[in-house]
XYZ file of N, CA, C and O in Angstrom:
448
model
N 97.079 114.272 118.534
C 98.454 114.082 118.094
C 98.549 114.481 116.625
O 97.731 114.086 115.813
N 99.563 115.299 116.295
C 99.713 115.784 114.931
C 100.183 114.715 113.966
O 99.799 114.689 112.823
N 101.040 113.820 114.381
C 101.575 112.792 113.517
C 102.695 112.055 114.211
O 102.997 112.309 115.367
N 103.314 111.129 113.494
C 104.387 110.322 114.058
C 105.647 110.455 113.227
O 105.586 110.636 112.016
N 106.786 110.335 113.910
C 108.079 110.239 113.245
C 108.633 108.880 113.617
O 108.643 108.505 114.787
N 109.071 108.123 112.631
C 109.644 106.803 112.869
C 111.160 106.873 112.808
O 111.722 107.309 111.822
N 111.799 106.426 113.886
C 113.255 106.324 113.954
C 113.612 104.854 113.988
O 112.978 104.081 114.691
N 114.635 104.460 113.232
C 115.141 103.091 113.312
C 116.282 103.056 114.308
O 117.100 103.964 114.369
N 116.345 101.982 115.098
C 117.462 101.799 116.019
C 118.602 101.123 115.266
O 118.426 100.666 114.136
N 119.755 101.044 115.899
C 120.909 100.401 115.281
C 120.662 98.951 114.928
O 121.239 98.429 113.973
N 119.781 98.272 115.667
C 119.492 96.869 115.363
C 118.260 96.702 114.478
O 117.765 95.594 114.298
N 117.745 97.812 113.914
C 116.662 97.729 112.935
C 115.259 97.868 113.483
O 114.297 97.893 112.720
N 115.093 97.973 114.780
C 113.751 98.164 115.345
C 113.269 99.574 115.014
O 114.062 100.491 114.837
N 111.965 99.743 114.942
C 111.380 101.048 114.641
C 110.778 101.624 115.913
O 110.024 100.962 116.617
N 111.145 102.885 116.221
C 110.601 103.603 117.365
C 109.769 104.755 116.812
O 110.284 105.601 116.076
N 108.485 104.785 117.134
C 107.614 105.867 116.683
C 107.432 106.864 117.808
O 107.168 106.492 118.948
N 107.613 108.139 117.498
C 107.429 109.198 118.481
C 106.498 110.254 117.921
O 106.348 110.389 116.701
N 105.861 110.998 118.820
C 104.965 112.070 118.382
C 105.760 113.118 117.627
O 106.853 113.503 118.027
N 105.212 113.576 116.517
C 105.902 114.536 115.664
C 106.006 115.891 116.330
O 105.121 116.311 117.067
N 107.117 116.585 116.064
C 107.336 117.945 116.528
C 107.250 118.841 115.312
O 107.866 118.577 114.284
N 106.479 119.914 115.423
C 106.352 120.881 114.335
C 107.658 121.636 114.197
O 108.076 122.346 115.108
N 108.342 121.471 113.067
C 109.586 122.198 112.834
C 109.250 123.520 112.163
O 108.350 123.614 111.362
N 109.996 124.554 112.500
C 109.681 125.882 111.996
C 110.403 126.212 110.697
O 110.402 127.351 110.281
N 111.012 125.263 110.064
C 111.718 125.532 108.818
C 110.711 125.702 107.689
O 109.545 125.371 107.813
N 111.171 126.210 106.572
C 110.294 126.436 105.437
C 109.907 125.155 104.718
O 108.939 125.120 103.968
N 110.655 124.077 104.917
C 110.349 122.831 104.226
C 109.305 122.039 104.982
O 109.133 122.181 106.183
N 108.604 121.205 104.279
C 107.587 120.336 104.867
C 107.970 118.897 104.596
O 108.369 118.543 103.501
N 107.858 118.037 105.612
C 108.124 116.624 105.428
C 106.886 115.949 104.864
O 105.765 116.283 105.229
N 107.107 115.008 104.000
C 106.004 114.278 103.408
C 105.877 112.947 104.127
O 106.828 112.197 104.249
N 104.671 112.669 104.616
C 104.467 111.437 105.366
C 104.161 110.287 104.435
O 103.768 110.474 103.292
N 104.341 109.080 104.985
C 103.969 107.886 104.248
C 102.463 107.774 104.258
O 101.776 108.571 104.879
N 101.923 106.772 103.631
C 100.485 106.574 103.566
C 99.810 106.429 104.911
O 98.660 106.822 105.079
N 100.515 105.897 105.913
C 99.905 105.716 107.228
C 100.062 106.941 108.124
O 99.706 106.916 109.296
N 100.589 108.046 107.594
C 100.728 109.275 108.361
C 102.059 109.433 109.064
O 102.348 110.491 109.578
N 102.884 108.401 109.097
C 104.179 108.486 109.772
C 105.236 109.046 108.833
O 105.215 108.799 107.637
N 106.148 109.827 109.399
C 107.272 110.387 108.657
C 108.507 109.590 109.041
O 108.735 109.318 110.218
N 109.304 109.193 108.065
C 110.529 108.460 108.351
C 111.646 109.451 108.650
O 111.915 110.354 107.876
N 112.319 109.288 109.781
C 113.378 110.198 110.208
C 114.633 110.010 109.368
O 114.872 108.940 108.814
N 115.444 111.067 109.304
C 116.695 111.001 108.553
C 117.850 110.492 109.410
O 118.931 110.259 108.896
N 117.649 110.350 110.731
C 118.664 109.852 111.659
C 118.196 108.527 112.248
O 117.009 108.263 112.320
N 119.152 107.727 112.734
C 118.755 106.591 113.565
C 118.334 107.151 114.922
O 118.642 108.298 115.264
N 117.647 106.350 115.705
C 117.220 106.775 117.032
C 118.437 107.126 117.878
O 118.475 108.170 118.524
N 119.454 106.265 117.852
C 120.674 106.526 118.610
C 121.367 107.796 118.112
O 121.845 108.606 118.905
N 121.410 107.965 116.807
C 122.037 109.149 116.233
C 121.310 110.425 116.614
O 121.935 111.461 116.864
N 119.985 110.351 116.676
C 119.198 111.516 117.061
C 119.488 111.923 118.500
O 119.436 113.097 118.849
N 119.809 110.958 119.354
C 120.041 111.241 120.771
C 121.489 111.578 121.108
O 121.797 111.922 122.247
N 122.404 111.509 120.137
C 123.820 111.774 120.400
C 124.057 113.143 121.025
O 124.816 113.277 121.985
N 123.439 114.187 120.498
C 123.627 115.533 121.030
C 123.087 115.672 122.440
O 123.681 116.346 123.289
N 121.967 115.021 122.718
C 121.383 115.072 124.056
C 122.295 114.355 125.050
O 122.520 114.827 126.161
N 122.852 113.215 124.629
C 123.785 112.494 125.507
C 125.003 113.364 125.813
O 125.450 113.456 126.957
N 125.523 114.036 124.799
C 126.684 114.908 125.004
C 126.345 116.050 125.960
O 127.160 116.412 126.820
N 125.150 116.607 125.850
C 124.723 117.673 126.757
C 124.611 117.157 128.181
O 125.033 117.826 129.133
N 124.068 115.959 128.365
C 123.934 115.371 129.703
C 125.306 115.091 130.304
O 125.548 115.373 131.485
N 126.231 114.545 129.501
C 127.582 114.271 129.994
C 128.277 115.564 130.422
O 128.941 115.613 131.455
N 128.098 116.614 129.642
C 128.713 117.896 129.961
C 128.139 118.473 131.247
O 128.885 118.958 132.108
N 126.824 118.413 131.406
C 126.182 118.924 132.615
C 126.634 118.125 133.839
O 126.931 118.703 134.893
N 126.718 116.812 133.711
C 127.179 115.984 134.834
C 128.605 116.339 135.228
O 128.939 116.405 136.411
N 129.453 116.569 134.227
C 130.843 116.929 134.496
C 130.919 118.229 135.309
O 131.700 118.350 136.245
N 130.078 119.195 134.966
C 130.079 120.473 135.678
C 129.791 120.267 137.157
O 130.457 120.829 138.016
N 128.793 119.438 137.473
C 128.400 119.253 138.866
C 129.281 118.254 139.614
O 129.528 118.413 140.797
N 129.778 117.227 138.955
C 130.623 116.231 139.631
C 132.033 116.733 139.872
O 132.645 116.424 140.884
N 132.578 117.502 138.918
C 133.973 117.922 139.007
C 134.149 119.254 139.724
O 135.262 119.699 139.926
N 133.088 119.908 140.113
C 133.177 121.188 140.805
C 133.528 121.004 142.270
O 133.783 119.905 142.754
N 133.530 122.083 142.990
C 133.916 122.053 144.402
C 132.855 121.423 145.298
O 133.149 121.060 146.431
N 131.625 121.253 144.826
C 130.557 120.697 145.653
C 130.731 119.208 145.939
O 130.369 118.724 146.993
N 131.272 118.456 145.005
C 131.516 117.013 145.138
C 130.318 116.232 145.705
O 130.432 115.586 146.748
N 129.157 116.277 145.054
C 128.004 115.525 145.557
C 128.200 114.020 145.371
O 128.966 113.574 144.518
N 127.503 113.234 146.188
C 127.523 111.779 146.046
C 126.647 111.341 144.882
O 126.887 110.310 144.267
N 125.628 112.128 144.601
C 124.721 111.793 143.514
C 124.287 113.036 142.763
O 124.155 114.115 143.344
N 124.106 112.893 141.449
C 123.644 113.992 140.606
C 122.513 113.466 139.738
O 122.663 112.426 139.087
N 121.390 114.155 139.752
C 120.280 113.840 138.853
C 120.006 115.073 138.010
O 119.883 116.170 138.540
N 119.958 114.880 136.707
C 119.648 115.974 135.792
C 118.454 115.542 134.966
O 118.460 114.465 134.370
N 117.436 116.387 134.941
C 116.202 116.059 134.234
C 115.882 117.166 133.238
O 115.894 118.349 133.581
N 115.648 116.781 131.995
C 115.187 117.733 130.995
C 114.359 116.993 129.973
O 114.489 115.790 129.807
N 113.480 117.710 129.324
C 112.640 117.110 128.297
C 113.393 117.030 126.983
O 114.244 117.860 126.687
N 113.073 116.019 126.194
C 113.705 115.836 124.889
C 112.606 115.759 123.842
O 111.617 115.050 124.005
N 112.763 116.532 122.770
C 111.843 116.450 121.645
C 112.595 115.835 120.476
O 113.790 116.065 120.298
N 111.894 115.057 119.686
C 112.493 114.409 118.516
C 111.825 114.942 117.257
O 110.600 115.027 117.187
N 112.628 115.296 116.279
C 112.127 115.786 115.001
C 112.754 114.968 113.882
O 113.881 114.510 113.999
N 112.015 114.787 112.801
C 112.460 113.918 111.711
C 113.772 114.379 111.097
O 114.627 113.564 110.795
N 113.944 115.677 110.891
C 115.149 116.158 110.230
C 116.259 116.562 111.195
O 117.418 116.308 110.940
N 115.917 117.195 112.307
C 116.947 117.707 113.211
C 117.349 116.725 114.285
O 118.300 116.969 115.009
N 116.646 115.625 114.445
C 116.974 114.650 115.477
C 116.405 115.079 116.810
O 115.315 115.610 116.885
N 117.158 114.879 117.882
C 116.679 115.186 119.231
C 117.230 116.527 119.684
O 118.338 116.913 119.343
N 116.418 117.224 120.462
C 116.877 118.462 121.059
C 116.212 118.628 122.406
O 115.171 118.040 122.678
N 116.840 119.413 123.266
C 116.304 119.626 124.609
C 115.115 120.557 124.497
O 115.211 121.639 123.928
N 113.993 120.109 125.033
C 112.749 120.858 124.929
C 112.694 121.949 125.981
O 113.153 121.768 127.096
N 112.114 123.067 125.598
C 111.936 124.116 126.595
C 110.578 123.956 127.254
O 109.588 123.637 126.621
N 110.558 124.158 128.553
C 109.312 124.084 129.305
C 108.692 125.456 129.472
O 107.509 125.598 129.704
N 109.518 126.495 129.357
C 109.067 127.872 129.428
C 109.880 128.640 128.397
O 110.672 128.057 127.670
N 109.716 129.938 128.367
C 110.491 130.750 127.421
C 111.988 130.630 127.668
O 112.780 130.752 126.752
N 112.381 130.358 128.920
C 113.803 130.255 129.248
C 114.343 128.850 129.100
O 115.538 128.641 129.104
N 113.494 127.865 129.029
C 113.937 126.478 128.986
C 113.696 125.824 130.336
O 113.294 126.473 131.294
N 113.965 124.547 130.438
C 113.651 123.826 131.664
C 114.728 122.781 131.926
O 115.006 121.941 131.085
N 115.327 122.862 133.097
C 116.351 121.907 133.513
C 116.236 121.755 135.022
O 116.230 122.733 135.757
N 116.111 120.524 135.488
C 116.036 120.239 136.922
C 117.314 119.525 137.316
O 117.682 118.524 136.706
N 118.003 120.054 138.327
C 119.246 119.453 138.815
C 119.055 119.125 140.292
O 118.625 119.971 141.073
N 119.359 117.898 140.669
C 119.248 117.463 142.064
C 120.603 116.892 142.480
O 121.099 115.951 141.881
N 121.202 117.500 143.512
C 122.477 117.044 144.046
C 122.216 116.426 145.416
O 121.446 116.966 146.202
N 122.855 115.296 145.706
C 122.664 114.645 147.001
C 124.006 114.328 147.634
O 124.993 114.048 146.948
N 124.025 114.373 148.956
C 125.192 114.020 149.730
C 124.772 113.006 150.772
O 123.710 113.130 151.380
N 125.588 112.011 151.007
C 125.311 110.997 151.996
C 126.256 111.200 153.177
O 127.472 111.293 152.990
N 125.712 111.248 154.392
C 126.598 111.449 155.548
C 127.562 110.287 155.765
O 128.579 110.447 156.416
N 127.247 109.101 155.222
C 128.102 107.931 155.402
C 129.086 107.733 154.256
O 129.789 106.741 154.213
N 129.124 108.672 153.320
C 130.006 108.519 152.160
C 131.461 108.662 152.585
O 131.786 109.400 153.522
N 132.378 107.955 151.906
C 133.804 108.082 152.220
C 134.241 109.528 152.077
O 133.869 110.203 151.135
N 134.980 110.030 153.046
C 135.459 111.410 152.990
C 134.502 112.402 153.603
O 134.798 113.583 153.683
N 133.322 111.961 154.013
C 132.372 112.878 154.632
C 132.853 113.234 156.030
O 133.441 112.420 156.730
N 132.614 114.470 156.432
C 133.005 114.893 157.779
C 132.106 114.194 158.790
O 130.907 114.220 158.676
N 132.712 113.601 159.806
C 131.911 112.936 160.834
C 132.307 113.462 162.197
O 133.481 113.689 162.473
N 131.316 113.685 163.022
C 131.584 114.161 164.393
C 131.858 112.948 165.269
O 131.097 112.005 165.295
N 132.969 112.975 165.992
C 133.313 111.850 166.866
C 133.071 112.192 168.299
O 133.269 113.208 168.763
């Protein structure tokens, strides 16, 4: 593990996560114990990821498919300065979407 980034939650708890190497020209300076203090709260760092998840859910729920269930899975990386971002699993990125339909759901076509 390269190092840790510490994020504070809204109620003051500290969440330590594995550091992500940022490609910017600046370097973060760690504390004596090797941890870097983040510039965002933990909740603040995840705001963009939450917005991305809400947007993706809207696309699949509000479309013509009308699934009973939607699961969206993606990796999230946390960085001290940039907060959270969706991690790429390959050069193109990685997103898993699972749509489910229940035959007993209201409005489902049933053979009588």
